[in-house]
XYZ file of C-alpha atoms in Angstrom:
626
model
C 46.960 150.595 167.411
C 44.624 147.664 167.555
C 46.231 144.263 168.046
C 45.151 142.895 164.647
C 46.268 146.017 162.861
C 49.613 145.917 164.725
C 50.236 142.343 163.657
C 49.466 143.190 160.050
C 51.792 146.220 160.269
C 54.622 144.141 161.727
C 54.222 141.498 159.050
C 54.164 144.241 156.418
C 57.314 145.880 157.814
C 59.035 142.500 157.941
C 58.165 141.864 154.322
C 59.292 145.341 153.322
C 62.650 144.885 155.089
C 63.086 141.486 153.452
C 62.198 142.947 150.075
C 64.701 145.750 150.566
C 67.445 143.278 151.361
C 66.498 141.215 148.304
C 66.682 144.344 146.144
C 70.117 145.205 147.545
C 71.308 141.642 147.086
C 69.934 141.665 143.532
C 71.785 144.893 142.758
C 75.007 143.372 144.105
C 74.713 140.041 142.299
C 73.278 141.030 138.900
C 76.435 142.779 137.621
C 78.348 139.531 138.208
C 75.841 137.100 136.773
C 77.501 137.230 133.366
C 81.015 136.951 134.795
C 82.961 133.892 133.666
C 85.674 132.045 135.526
C 88.231 129.370 134.764
C 90.503 127.164 136.843
C 92.948 124.755 135.277
C 92.669 121.086 136.155
C 95.627 119.230 134.682
C 96.256 115.506 134.898
C 98.908 114.693 137.499
C 99.507 111.100 136.422
C 100.965 111.618 132.928
C 103.848 113.242 131.069
C 102.960 113.976 127.442
C 102.808 116.729 124.784
C 98.982 117.085 124.936
C 98.127 119.476 127.780
C 94.349 119.309 127.513
C 91.472 119.987 125.172
C 91.052 123.555 126.472
C 94.574 124.639 125.477
C 96.497 125.514 122.312
C 100.299 125.654 122.829
C 102.674 127.448 120.444
C 104.653 125.577 119.289
C 103.438 122.187 120.507
C 106.908 120.608 120.326
C 108.206 123.011 123.003
C 105.404 122.345 125.525
C 104.429 119.362 127.592
C 102.186 118.382 130.478
C 104.229 116.903 133.308
C 102.283 115.646 136.301
C 99.999 118.628 136.716
C 102.343 121.274 135.352
C 102.631 122.936 131.957
C 106.301 123.011 131.006
C 107.899 125.038 128.219
C 111.329 124.669 126.661
C 112.140 127.900 124.839
C 113.755 127.174 121.467
C 114.830 129.123 118.412
C 112.228 127.359 116.275
C 109.290 128.868 118.115
C 109.017 132.582 117.490
C 106.407 132.797 120.237
C 106.020 130.476 123.193
C 102.543 130.751 124.603
C 99.588 128.596 125.527
C 96.088 129.925 124.813
C 92.939 129.079 126.696
C 90.330 128.103 124.078
C 87.189 128.273 126.196
C 87.563 131.825 127.564
C 88.147 135.153 125.813
C 87.756 138.852 126.567
C 84.485 140.450 125.536
C 84.754 143.933 123.943
C 82.556 145.666 126.551
C 84.159 147.469 129.491
C 84.687 145.475 132.665
C 87.272 143.964 134.984
C 89.133 140.676 134.935
C 91.977 139.085 136.823
C 94.322 136.175 136.263
C 96.704 134.290 138.499
C 99.129 131.441 137.917
C 101.834 129.628 139.832
C 105.207 129.910 138.076
C 108.606 128.344 138.504
C 111.790 129.377 136.691
C 113.837 126.221 136.126
C 116.852 127.589 134.318
C 118.069 131.097 135.208
C 121.044 132.527 133.335
C 121.888 136.175 134.198
C 123.269 136.658 130.697
C 120.041 135.502 129.008
C 117.003 137.203 130.496
C 113.652 135.437 130.158
C 110.207 137.013 130.393
C 107.161 135.083 131.575
C 103.605 136.015 132.385
C 100.246 136.782 130.818
C 99.147 137.848 127.357
C 95.752 139.476 127.009
C 93.783 141.186 124.267
C 95.388 138.871 121.677
C 93.815 139.457 118.275
C 94.581 138.281 114.760
C 93.040 138.884 111.355
C 89.532 138.204 112.730
C 89.476 139.384 116.367
C 86.007 137.957 117.012
C 87.173 134.453 115.987
C 89.266 132.917 118.782
C 91.015 130.457 116.443
C 92.209 133.295 114.225
C 93.946 134.760 117.290
C 96.014 131.689 118.114
C 99.188 132.588 116.197
C 100.685 135.515 114.350
C 98.710 137.724 116.701
C 99.280 140.841 118.763
C 98.338 141.604 122.355
C 99.463 143.058 125.673
C 102.012 141.387 127.947
C 102.439 141.602 131.713
C 104.695 139.509 133.881
C 108.126 139.130 135.397
C 111.665 138.649 134.112
C 114.210 136.082 135.252
C 116.119 138.910 136.951
C 113.074 139.589 139.161
C 111.661 142.708 137.493
C 107.915 143.147 136.934
C 106.732 144.550 133.612
C 103.540 145.450 131.815
C 102.355 147.681 128.976
C 104.540 150.821 129.052
C 105.884 150.051 132.502
C 108.369 148.092 134.604
C 109.287 147.955 138.283
C 112.373 149.612 139.703
C 112.838 147.000 142.390
C 113.910 143.406 141.848
C 112.912 140.181 143.527
C 115.698 137.757 144.533
C 116.508 134.705 142.439
C 115.384 132.390 145.240
C 111.889 133.911 144.966
C 111.588 132.988 141.280
C 111.771 129.224 141.692
C 108.167 129.015 142.922
C 105.770 131.971 143.214
C 102.342 133.210 142.174
C 101.814 135.929 139.575
C 98.576 137.947 139.571
C 97.172 140.384 137.044
C 94.166 142.675 137.554
C 92.872 144.714 134.598
C 90.107 147.328 134.802
C 88.880 148.249 131.339
C 87.011 151.554 130.927
C 85.996 153.939 128.152
C 89.391 155.646 127.851
C 91.692 152.652 128.245
C 92.522 150.331 131.102
C 94.333 150.212 134.429
C 96.387 147.184 135.361
C 98.127 145.826 138.421
C 100.648 143.017 138.187
C 101.809 141.459 141.432
C 104.228 138.666 142.276
C 103.994 137.080 145.691
C 105.366 134.148 147.616
C 103.431 132.542 150.437
C 104.778 130.866 153.528
C 103.684 127.645 155.191
C 101.208 129.558 157.373
C 99.679 131.156 154.236
C 101.309 134.505 155.039
C 102.864 136.611 152.270
C 106.626 136.219 152.667
C 107.632 138.476 149.770
C 105.869 140.465 147.064
C 106.318 143.127 144.421
C 103.645 145.141 142.660
C 103.411 147.308 139.546
C 100.472 149.591 138.697
C 99.905 151.530 135.493
C 97.134 153.293 133.547
C 96.989 152.935 129.772
C 95.030 155.392 127.677
C 93.746 153.788 124.490
C 90.761 154.093 122.190
C 91.315 150.554 120.885
C 88.905 147.790 121.723
C 90.201 145.413 124.377
C 89.085 141.928 123.384
C 90.489 138.648 122.133
C 92.410 135.732 123.579
C 94.135 135.098 126.888
C 97.396 133.189 127.183
C 100.425 132.396 129.293
C 103.800 133.018 127.675
C 107.529 132.645 128.132
C 110.321 133.930 125.892
C 113.769 135.430 125.957
C 113.986 139.193 126.282
C 116.365 139.489 123.339
C 115.996 137.647 120.062
C 118.559 135.029 119.175
C 119.291 134.003 122.765
C 117.161 130.858 122.712
C 119.237 127.698 122.341
C 118.875 125.027 119.712
C 116.487 122.332 120.862
C 117.694 118.778 121.453
C 116.756 116.483 118.622
C 115.704 113.690 120.975
C 112.329 114.481 122.502
C 113.298 112.532 125.617
C 115.789 115.319 126.407
C 113.018 117.824 127.138
C 114.583 120.500 129.365
C 111.947 122.884 130.761
C 112.820 126.526 131.293
C 109.574 127.516 133.024
C 106.633 125.700 134.632
C 103.032 126.886 135.004
C 100.240 125.469 137.158
C 96.999 126.505 138.867
C 95.979 129.036 136.200
C 92.856 130.946 137.229
C 90.791 133.540 135.315
C 87.652 135.421 136.366
C 85.739 138.649 135.801
C 82.883 140.366 133.982
C 85.229 141.133 131.109
C 85.599 137.387 130.430
C 83.211 135.307 128.322
C 83.040 131.534 128.217
C 82.134 128.929 125.610
C 82.793 125.431 126.906
C 82.334 123.919 123.411
C 85.485 125.651 122.135
C 87.857 122.722 122.627
C 90.244 120.727 120.451
C 91.038 117.140 121.368
C 91.735 114.494 122.274
C 89.921 113.129 119.174
C 90.604 115.894 116.651
C 88.829 114.743 113.478
C 88.277 111.826 111.112
C 88.834 111.085 107.421
C 87.141 108.132 105.730
C 86.522 106.469 102.383
C 84.001 103.841 101.260
C 85.096 101.709 98.319
C 83.626 98.467 97.008
C 82.213 97.457 100.395
C 85.293 98.445 102.447
C 85.179 101.367 104.851
C 88.506 102.817 105.993
C 88.867 105.587 108.552
C 91.729 107.547 110.086
C 91.195 109.407 113.355
C 93.668 112.157 114.200
C 94.424 112.128 117.926
C 96.130 114.644 120.197
C 99.751 113.597 120.889
C 99.617 111.470 124.037
C 103.267 110.459 124.106
C 105.216 107.254 123.681
C 104.048 105.746 126.983
C 100.341 106.054 126.228
C 98.515 102.735 126.433
C 94.952 103.943 125.880
C 93.240 102.652 122.752
C 90.826 104.457 120.463
C 87.448 102.874 119.705
C 85.093 103.093 116.757
C 81.413 102.819 117.653
C 78.407 102.616 115.324
C 74.809 103.590 116.106
C 72.741 100.402 115.791
C 69.363 99.477 117.243
C 69.107 102.694 119.213
C 72.479 102.476 120.957
C 76.208 102.782 120.360
C 77.927 99.499 119.525
C 81.707 99.225 119.831
C 83.045 97.502 116.721
C 86.804 98.178 116.424
C 89.764 99.366 118.466
C 93.105 100.863 117.473
C 96.369 101.752 119.140
C 97.671 105.279 118.604
C 100.703 105.617 116.367
C 103.681 107.040 118.228
C 104.710 109.643 115.631
C 101.551 110.283 113.590
C 99.150 110.314 116.571
C 96.587 108.485 114.455
C 94.155 105.614 114.963
C 93.078 103.447 112.030
C 89.950 101.426 111.343
C 89.082 99.096 108.443
C 85.772 97.259 108.014
C 84.924 94.876 105.184
C 81.476 93.789 103.963
C 80.102 97.254 104.671
C 76.472 97.796 103.652
C 76.942 100.888 101.516
C 73.237 101.482 100.842
C 72.413 102.894 104.271
C 73.935 105.846 106.143
C 75.449 104.941 109.497
C 76.245 107.291 112.381
C 79.610 106.752 114.038
C 81.681 108.091 116.832
C 85.342 107.699 117.738
C 85.968 107.652 121.485
C 89.060 107.849 123.673
C 89.345 107.763 127.458
C 91.533 110.549 128.849
C 91.820 110.097 132.596
C 88.306 110.298 134.023
C 86.919 111.973 130.883
C 85.819 110.623 127.513
C 86.698 112.404 124.281
C 84.641 111.739 121.177
C 84.124 112.807 117.579
C 80.910 112.028 115.709
C 79.969 111.821 112.052
C 78.086 109.867 109.420
C 79.241 107.285 106.906
C 77.042 108.155 103.942
C 75.536 105.572 101.676
C 77.213 105.216 98.293
C 75.370 107.651 95.974
C 75.738 105.297 93.017
C 72.176 106.017 91.838
C 72.461 109.812 91.897
C 72.360 111.593 88.541
C 74.856 114.226 89.650
C 77.942 113.602 91.785
C 79.618 116.646 93.344
C 83.353 116.705 93.973
C 84.776 119.612 96.000
C 88.466 120.250 95.277
C 90.713 122.340 97.516
C 94.462 122.736 97.959
C 97.266 125.031 99.130
C 96.245 125.909 102.687
C 98.068 128.908 104.081
C 97.144 129.877 107.629
C 96.222 133.523 107.019
C 92.501 132.771 106.729
C 92.438 130.132 109.480
C 90.024 128.713 110.562
C 88.492 129.095 107.074
C 85.026 128.974 108.633
C 83.346 130.768 105.734
C 85.026 128.545 103.159
C 84.074 125.398 105.044
C 80.495 126.571 105.496
C 80.206 127.283 101.773
C 81.540 123.796 101.029
C 79.017 122.225 103.406
C 76.219 124.313 101.872
C 77.137 122.945 98.434
C 76.883 119.455 99.992
C 79.504 117.690 97.866
C 79.534 113.903 97.767
C 83.334 113.734 97.904
C 86.082 116.025 99.206
C 89.428 116.094 97.424
C 92.372 117.931 98.987
C 94.993 117.918 96.249
C 98.104 118.725 98.276
C 99.886 121.386 100.292
C 97.551 120.937 103.231
C 100.200 122.990 105.002
C 103.135 125.291 104.378
C 106.357 125.410 106.327
C 105.568 128.769 107.945
C 102.067 127.808 109.072
C 101.433 128.209 112.773
C 103.907 131.054 113.152
C 106.999 128.905 113.697
C 109.631 127.341 111.450
C 110.328 123.692 110.721
C 112.469 121.005 112.316
C 114.537 118.821 110.019
C 114.823 115.089 110.610
C 117.972 113.457 109.248
C 118.223 110.615 111.773
C 115.684 108.509 113.629
C 116.248 110.411 116.900
C 114.969 113.560 115.165
C 111.658 112.062 114.085
C 109.625 112.413 117.274
C 110.210 116.147 117.642
C 109.990 116.760 113.896
C 106.617 114.997 113.977
C 105.407 117.325 116.746
C 106.652 120.166 114.561
C 104.548 118.922 111.622
C 101.358 117.886 113.408
C 100.041 121.314 114.522
C 100.600 122.630 110.999
C 98.432 119.761 109.790
C 95.916 120.428 112.589
C 95.325 123.871 111.113
C 94.080 122.145 107.970
C 92.063 119.528 109.849
C 90.420 121.990 112.227
C 89.419 124.097 109.223
C 87.600 121.290 107.404
C 86.786 118.633 109.981
C 83.056 119.435 110.019
C 82.961 118.843 106.270
C 85.070 115.670 106.407
C 83.108 113.964 109.179
C 80.042 113.374 106.980
C 81.489 112.486 103.555
C 84.442 110.621 102.031
C 87.648 112.616 101.743
C 90.715 112.083 99.575
C 93.760 113.844 101.028
C 97.100 113.470 99.225
C 100.420 115.138 100.138
C 102.308 117.426 97.812
C 105.748 119.001 98.128
C 105.194 121.385 101.054
C 103.503 118.638 103.062
C 106.926 116.957 103.244
C 108.802 120.256 103.760
C 109.949 120.701 100.136
C 109.439 123.705 97.896
C 109.248 121.199 95.036
C 109.898 117.506 95.145
C 111.125 114.980 92.610
C 110.862 111.766 94.613
C 113.362 109.546 92.766
C 111.253 106.502 93.532
C 111.396 107.160 97.276
C 115.144 107.689 97.362
C 117.024 110.229 99.479
C 118.703 113.330 98.142
C 121.873 112.017 96.415
C 125.050 112.430 98.441
C 126.544 115.810 97.680
C 123.402 116.808 95.769
C 120.542 119.204 96.400
C 116.856 118.443 96.852
C 115.944 121.332 94.536
C 118.277 120.193 91.784
C 118.893 116.479 92.042
C 115.633 115.446 93.725
C 115.012 112.903 96.479
C 113.501 113.124 99.952
C 115.409 115.295 102.411
C 113.535 114.199 105.532
C 114.095 110.880 107.280
C 111.954 108.111 105.739
C 110.230 107.399 109.069
C 109.068 111.020 109.112
C 107.835 110.716 105.507
C 105.897 107.598 106.519
C 104.425 109.590 109.417
C 103.159 112.292 107.044
C 101.574 109.744 104.720
C 100.014 107.943 107.664
C 98.216 111.155 108.690
C 97.010 112.023 105.203
C 96.457 108.906 103.085
C 95.919 105.946 105.414
C 92.130 106.195 104.968
C 92.416 105.697 101.191
C 91.354 102.405 99.615
C 94.093 99.783 99.739
C 96.903 100.556 97.257
C 96.991 98.708 93.950
C 100.401 97.241 94.810
C 101.438 97.929 98.434
C 105.120 97.074 97.898
C 107.163 99.934 99.422
C 109.553 101.993 97.318
C 113.115 102.976 98.239
C 113.837 103.632 101.925
C 110.810 101.464 102.743
C 108.500 104.428 102.091
C 104.958 103.263 101.385
C 102.759 103.886 98.359
C 99.112 104.857 98.109
C 98.236 105.003 94.382
C 94.880 103.316 94.096
C 91.396 103.102 92.608
C 88.522 104.824 94.416
C 85.086 103.752 93.179
C 82.238 105.850 94.576
C 79.004 107.230 93.192
C 79.443 105.262 89.983
C 82.746 107.023 89.241
C 86.080 105.237 89.103
C 88.843 107.567 90.274
C 92.559 106.851 90.023
C 94.479 108.459 92.885
C 98.042 109.044 91.672
C 101.422 109.900 93.153
C 102.915 112.130 90.496
C 105.763 113.255 92.796
C 107.125 110.098 94.378
C 108.484 108.369 91.261
C 109.582 111.480 89.370
C 113.122 112.040 88.084
C 115.089 115.101 89.182
C 115.800 118.147 86.973
C 119.557 117.538 87.100
C 118.978 114.370 85.078
C 117.816 116.503 82.148
C 119.516 119.888 82.613
C 123.251 120.509 82.957
C 123.337 122.069 86.404
C 126.886 123.217 85.845
C 126.064 125.530 82.952
C 122.391 126.263 83.544
C 121.636 129.731 84.920
C 119.031 130.170 87.638
C 116.687 127.492 88.928
C 117.293 124.168 87.208
C 113.565 123.398 87.008
C 112.859 126.736 85.289
C 114.149 126.910 81.738
C 114.192 130.468 80.379
C 116.326 130.109 77.242
C 113.965 131.008 74.315
C 116.194 129.101 71.889
C 115.825 125.818 73.760
C 113.436 123.172 72.441
C 111.700 121.673 75.527
C 111.597 118.304 73.786
C 115.328 117.867 74.415
C 114.527 117.656 78.146
C 112.521 114.467 77.582
C 115.473 112.135 77.808
C 115.447 108.314 77.757
C 115.219 106.593 81.119
C 113.493 109.447 82.932
C 110.366 108.803 84.967
C 107.163 110.708 85.725
C 104.805 108.139 87.229
C 107.074 105.119 87.278
C 106.534 101.733 85.708
C 104.375 100.502 88.591
C 101.844 103.320 88.310
C 101.781 103.006 84.536
C 100.862 99.336 84.920
C 98.153 100.314 87.389
C 96.745 102.908 84.973
C 96.739 100.350 82.165
C 94.612 97.988 84.257
C 92.437 100.749 85.696
C 91.636 102.297 82.300
C 90.002 99.095 81.101
C 88.053 98.316 84.286
C 84.543 99.797 84.159
C 82.987 97.489 86.753
C 80.314 99.514 88.637
C 81.618 102.679 86.972
C 80.016 104.940 84.386
C 82.907 107.384 84.092
C 86.518 107.843 85.145
C 88.640 110.600 86.633
C 92.245 111.039 87.741
C 93.136 112.761 91.021
C 96.730 113.959 91.323
C 98.819 116.701 92.908
C 100.274 118.410 89.835
C 98.610 119.509 86.588
C 99.886 117.459 83.660
C 99.133 120.343 81.329
C 99.912 123.788 82.748
C 100.433 126.977 80.761
C 103.371 128.368 82.732
C 104.169 131.872 81.457
C 106.101 133.677 84.189
C 107.584 132.987 87.592
C 108.514 135.840 89.895
C 106.657 138.664 88.150
C 105.783 139.854 84.677
C 109.243 140.798 83.491
C 110.548 139.329 80.239
C 113.435 137.815 82.198
C 110.916 135.748 84.176
C 109.285 134.136 81.146
C 109.332 130.341 81.365
C 110.066 128.207 78.327
C 109.752 124.968 80.289
C 108.676 124.137 83.839
C 109.988 120.809 85.130
C 107.830 120.946 88.259
C 104.499 120.547 86.454
C 103.370 120.141 82.824
C 103.742 116.374 82.871
C 107.533 116.358 82.668
C 109.189 114.089 81.725
C 106.684 113.378 78.970
C 107.690 109.847 78.013
């Protein structure tokens, strides 16, 4: 072979070999290009309820972040104790994934067996929507018990690990999803100082299933048998963790990632604009009593963000509040609310619209009664945004007691309020997360009704408590501690225009009845629950059969229930309405916004039977009339 030809041949062979290696490398790498991975990075300098924006704990009141660890206290209130990762889910296509986490059992009782580990394939009413999968959902579980036994779908280990092993170990899960089901391996191991495996136990199993394997991923901890969880301490400072989690890792082709799927630390905003005054409430993730970080409101001016106001975060309500006078309401202004969380900045953006006082048509969107079955209500919210209303009005029952998949915590004394607030807040978050994209760009009126304060119905007795020896459903009054009631109102109504007369009612509970002038319409926002008399003041509860507020006697004249001295709106609100009705300054029409209908045709309650016919309904229908 000639020298020139030989050189060309060698260069060609070299290129061919290189190309072959590139092809092989390409074939090895390509299948993993779409693989996602996750590794938890938790703040090690704080102890607080808020774990991080990538997580959703169920229920929030039983979880906390403590110096780099997720801690859970298993209580009877929480039917499920798990923490979901929001940014990563399982894709429906076949593939592999694995998870690992460092676990520590803190409280082992041989008579009350706990189970901890991983949940995967968690799906709810809308499996493709990760928020729909966060509670009331099904999935597979794999992990270890507090007696040292591994378990997984349709399987458990015969051998046990010693109790000493369970105080600090790593749990691993490998799942291989294929056309006919999936194979899984769950392994617990403890490493020594020289990084050698000191002890381990492994469980392998194949599951045949034609069901799609997709949905959320979570860590969980619960008691093996129902009813074994203890009552939680009322004082949040007595948090007693049962299990700790740290260093959670997820990876694999089966996993998909969307880094925008987060919630916190600035959750959403509600604002109003009224006669040159802008008021805004920002809902913040619960950062705990020791938090010293402030929340800032910034406006977009002259091509840059300008910081204009700051606010502390309320201990119970986890809210920040902003009020600006002399607002130029004829120009839209972009805003953002920012909060520093360690070395990261959380923010929420929106637009303060100009007052549409010159528009011919003003649109008001009215919604109420938010159960969690359709959460996150993305289609409803998108339809609302498409209609582009000028004002949003949420007329009450932004939550129900069962929302979130866990029951309520009562607050009868001040020590109960912190935990009862953490019980309430995630139920309210379900509402806020559903409609925050609509609220960020237009004024919103949000007023609490009965279920918002954990009542089936409420007759507020002017802010008074339930009478001693009485019943909230018969005699009226607020059952929850007044500080908790103030917390609820702070989350929902603190962005409303200043109240007509801010003097508190009984128990130092605030008021919010007010005038809202926007778009050339003067709206009276009323509290038709707070001042209302109780049914027992009109009906003889000793002789009445059935619910006192439901009168079924066809021979009874409802007018006899309108007794002297009873109250619907209270003297103070009546005086406000008298003044408001005659004030047409910058207003072409008027409207009243309230929780209850003052004229409701109540026919039946509890079905269509004749025995369920209502003659009078003391919950609505403007009772008492005079």
